Structure formats: C-alpha cells, structure tokens
Coordinates of C-alpha atoms in Angstrom, one line a residue:
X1 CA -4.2 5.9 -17.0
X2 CA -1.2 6.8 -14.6
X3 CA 2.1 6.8 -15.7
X4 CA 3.1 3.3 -13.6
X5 CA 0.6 2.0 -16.2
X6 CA 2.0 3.4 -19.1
X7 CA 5.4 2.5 -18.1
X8 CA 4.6 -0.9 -17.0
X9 CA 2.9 -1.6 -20.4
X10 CA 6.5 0.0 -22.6
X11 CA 8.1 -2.8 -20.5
X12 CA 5.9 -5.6 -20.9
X13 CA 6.3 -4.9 -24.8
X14 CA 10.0 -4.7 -24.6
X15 CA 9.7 -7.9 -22.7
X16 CA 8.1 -9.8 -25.1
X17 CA 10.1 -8.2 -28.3
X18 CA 13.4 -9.6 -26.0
X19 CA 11.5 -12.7 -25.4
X20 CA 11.1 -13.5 -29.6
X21 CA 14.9 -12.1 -30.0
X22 CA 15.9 -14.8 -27.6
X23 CA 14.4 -17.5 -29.6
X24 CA 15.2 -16.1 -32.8
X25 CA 18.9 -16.5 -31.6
X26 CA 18.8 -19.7 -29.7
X27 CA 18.1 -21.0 -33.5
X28 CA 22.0 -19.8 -34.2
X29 CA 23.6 -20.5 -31.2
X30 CA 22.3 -21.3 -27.6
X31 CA 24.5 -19.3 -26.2
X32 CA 23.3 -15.9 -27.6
X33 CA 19.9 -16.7 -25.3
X34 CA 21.3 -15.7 -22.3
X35 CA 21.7 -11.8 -22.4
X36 CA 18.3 -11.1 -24.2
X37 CA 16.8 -13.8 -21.5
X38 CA 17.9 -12.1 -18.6
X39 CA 17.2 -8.5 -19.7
X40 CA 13.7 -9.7 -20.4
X41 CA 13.4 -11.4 -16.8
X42 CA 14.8 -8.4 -15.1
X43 CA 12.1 -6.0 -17.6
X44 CA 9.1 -8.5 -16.6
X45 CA 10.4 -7.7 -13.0
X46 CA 10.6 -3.3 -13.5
X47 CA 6.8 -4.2 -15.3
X48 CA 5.1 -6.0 -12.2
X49 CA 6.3 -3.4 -10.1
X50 CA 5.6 -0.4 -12.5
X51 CA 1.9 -2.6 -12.4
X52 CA 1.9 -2.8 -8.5
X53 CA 2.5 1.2 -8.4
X54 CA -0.5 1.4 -10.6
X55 CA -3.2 -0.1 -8.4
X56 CA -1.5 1.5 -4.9
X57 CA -2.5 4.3 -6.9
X58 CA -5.9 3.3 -8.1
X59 CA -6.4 1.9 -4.0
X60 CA -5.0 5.4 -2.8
X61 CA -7.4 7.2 -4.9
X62 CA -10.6 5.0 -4.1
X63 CA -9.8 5.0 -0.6
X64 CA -9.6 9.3 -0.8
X65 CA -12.7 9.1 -2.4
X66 CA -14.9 7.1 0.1
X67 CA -13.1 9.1 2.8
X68 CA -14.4 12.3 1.7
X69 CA -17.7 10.5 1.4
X70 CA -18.0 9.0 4.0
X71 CA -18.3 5.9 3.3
X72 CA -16.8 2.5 4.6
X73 CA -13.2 2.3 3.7
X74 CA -12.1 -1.0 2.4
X75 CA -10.9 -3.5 4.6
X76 CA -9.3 -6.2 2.1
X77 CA -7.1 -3.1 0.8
X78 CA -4.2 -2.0 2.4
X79 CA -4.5 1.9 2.8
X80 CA -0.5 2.2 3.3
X81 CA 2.6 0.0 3.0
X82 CA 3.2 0.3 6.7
X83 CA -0.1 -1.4 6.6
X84 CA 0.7 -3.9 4.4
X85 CA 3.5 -5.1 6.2
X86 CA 2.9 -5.3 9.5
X87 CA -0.7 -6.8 8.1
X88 CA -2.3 -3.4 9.5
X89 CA -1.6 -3.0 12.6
X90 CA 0.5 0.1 12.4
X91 CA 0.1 2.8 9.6
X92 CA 2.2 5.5 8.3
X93 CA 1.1 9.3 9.4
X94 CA 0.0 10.0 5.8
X95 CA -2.4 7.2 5.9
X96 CA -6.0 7.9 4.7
X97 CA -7.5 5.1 7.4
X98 CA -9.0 6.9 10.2
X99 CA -7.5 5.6 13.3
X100 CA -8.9 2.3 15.6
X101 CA -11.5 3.4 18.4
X102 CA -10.8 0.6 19.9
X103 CA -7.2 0.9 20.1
X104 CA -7.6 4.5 22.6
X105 CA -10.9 2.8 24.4
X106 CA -8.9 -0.1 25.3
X107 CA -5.7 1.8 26.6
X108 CA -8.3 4.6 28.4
X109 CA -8.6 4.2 31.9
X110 CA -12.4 4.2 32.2
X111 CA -15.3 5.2 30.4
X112 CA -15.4 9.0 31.2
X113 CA -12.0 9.7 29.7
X114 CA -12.4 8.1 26.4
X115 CA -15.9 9.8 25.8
X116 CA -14.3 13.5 27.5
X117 CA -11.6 12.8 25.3
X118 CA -9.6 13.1 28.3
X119 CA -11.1 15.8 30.4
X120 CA -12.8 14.5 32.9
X121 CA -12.8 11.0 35.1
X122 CA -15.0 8.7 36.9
X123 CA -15.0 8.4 40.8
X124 CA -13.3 5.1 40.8
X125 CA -10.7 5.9 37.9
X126 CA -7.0 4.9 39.3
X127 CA -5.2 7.8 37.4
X128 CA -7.9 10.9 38.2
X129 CA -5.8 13.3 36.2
X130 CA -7.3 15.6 34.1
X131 CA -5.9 17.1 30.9
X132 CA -5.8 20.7 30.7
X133 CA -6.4 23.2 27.5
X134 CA -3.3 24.4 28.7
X135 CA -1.2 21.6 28.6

C-alpha cells in the first residue's frame, strides 16, 4: 500500500461521512447542503487524484521491474506524464522506456552510421563525417 492509497482512502471516507451530513441537514434546511456538498465534491476530487498517484506508482514500479528483467515494457501504460500527454511521442529524461530505434535509424544518414553508432559511413553517404572519440 503507498501512501497515495492510504490517503486517497482517509478522503473517500471523509467524503462519504460529508455526503450523509449533507442529507442529514438538507432535512432542516436546504440551505445547510451547500457547504458539506461542496467540501465533499472538492474531497472526492483530492481522492481520485490521491488514487491516480497510486497506480503511476504501481505503473512506475512494474515498468522498473520488467526493465531490469528484460522483458517487454508495456505499451498501453504510459511510462511518464510527458508520455501521457503528448500520447508518447516525447518522454521526460527520467523515463524508464528505453528510447525508439527507429526514431535514430530514420534520422541516420545511411545504414553504416546507425549500426557504427556513428563512426564510420558508406561510400555513397551525403554527409561522410565521422565522429571522433575525441569530440
């Protein structure tokens, strides 16, 4: 249990305790609804986000986990909220996804540099500059 979870549960208690106040004073006047009301709407709203926290957590975790397994990371998931808002095409720099390949294969200028990682360059490459180790 993380302590979004715990937090998020306190709040959906208060939420409903505010919720039964409400209606127990809406019996004496229905006027006294409206400041238990809204504190419980704006507690239900702290509680889905307290909720949300929890699984980015949970999602953070998992995806940690099959990193240092190596195993497939999951793709419905995002692994960041960069990635979540710009529906994954850019990602923060502490983000557990391992970059594209075919991001740097497609902006390579042939073959030979992307598998030389740079280095060296086929005959017919346009650019022919390699990168030195002291660069």
């Amino acid at each position: 249990m993380t302590p979004a979870l715990l937090t998020a549960r306190g709040l959906t208690a208060a939420t409903a305790t505010l919720t039964i106040g409400a209606v127990y004073l809406g019996t004496v006047n229905p006027w006294l609804i409206i400041p238990p009301a809204y504190v419980a709407v704006l507690l239900a709203w702290c509680a889905r986000c307290q909720y949300a926290a929890h699984r980015r957590v949970l999602v953070r975790h998992e995806q940690a986990r099959r990193a240092a397994l190596g195993l497939e990371l999951l793709d419905g998931v995002p692994c960041c909220r960069l990635a979540d808002h710009s529906g994954g095409r850019a990602h923060r720099a502490d983000c557990q996804r391992p970059p594209d390949p075919s991001v740097e294969l497609n902006s390579a200028c042939c073959a030979e540099v992307f598998v030389s990682l740079g280095a060296t360059h086929e005959a017919q490459c346009p650019t022919l500059t390699s990168r030195s180790s002291a660069a």
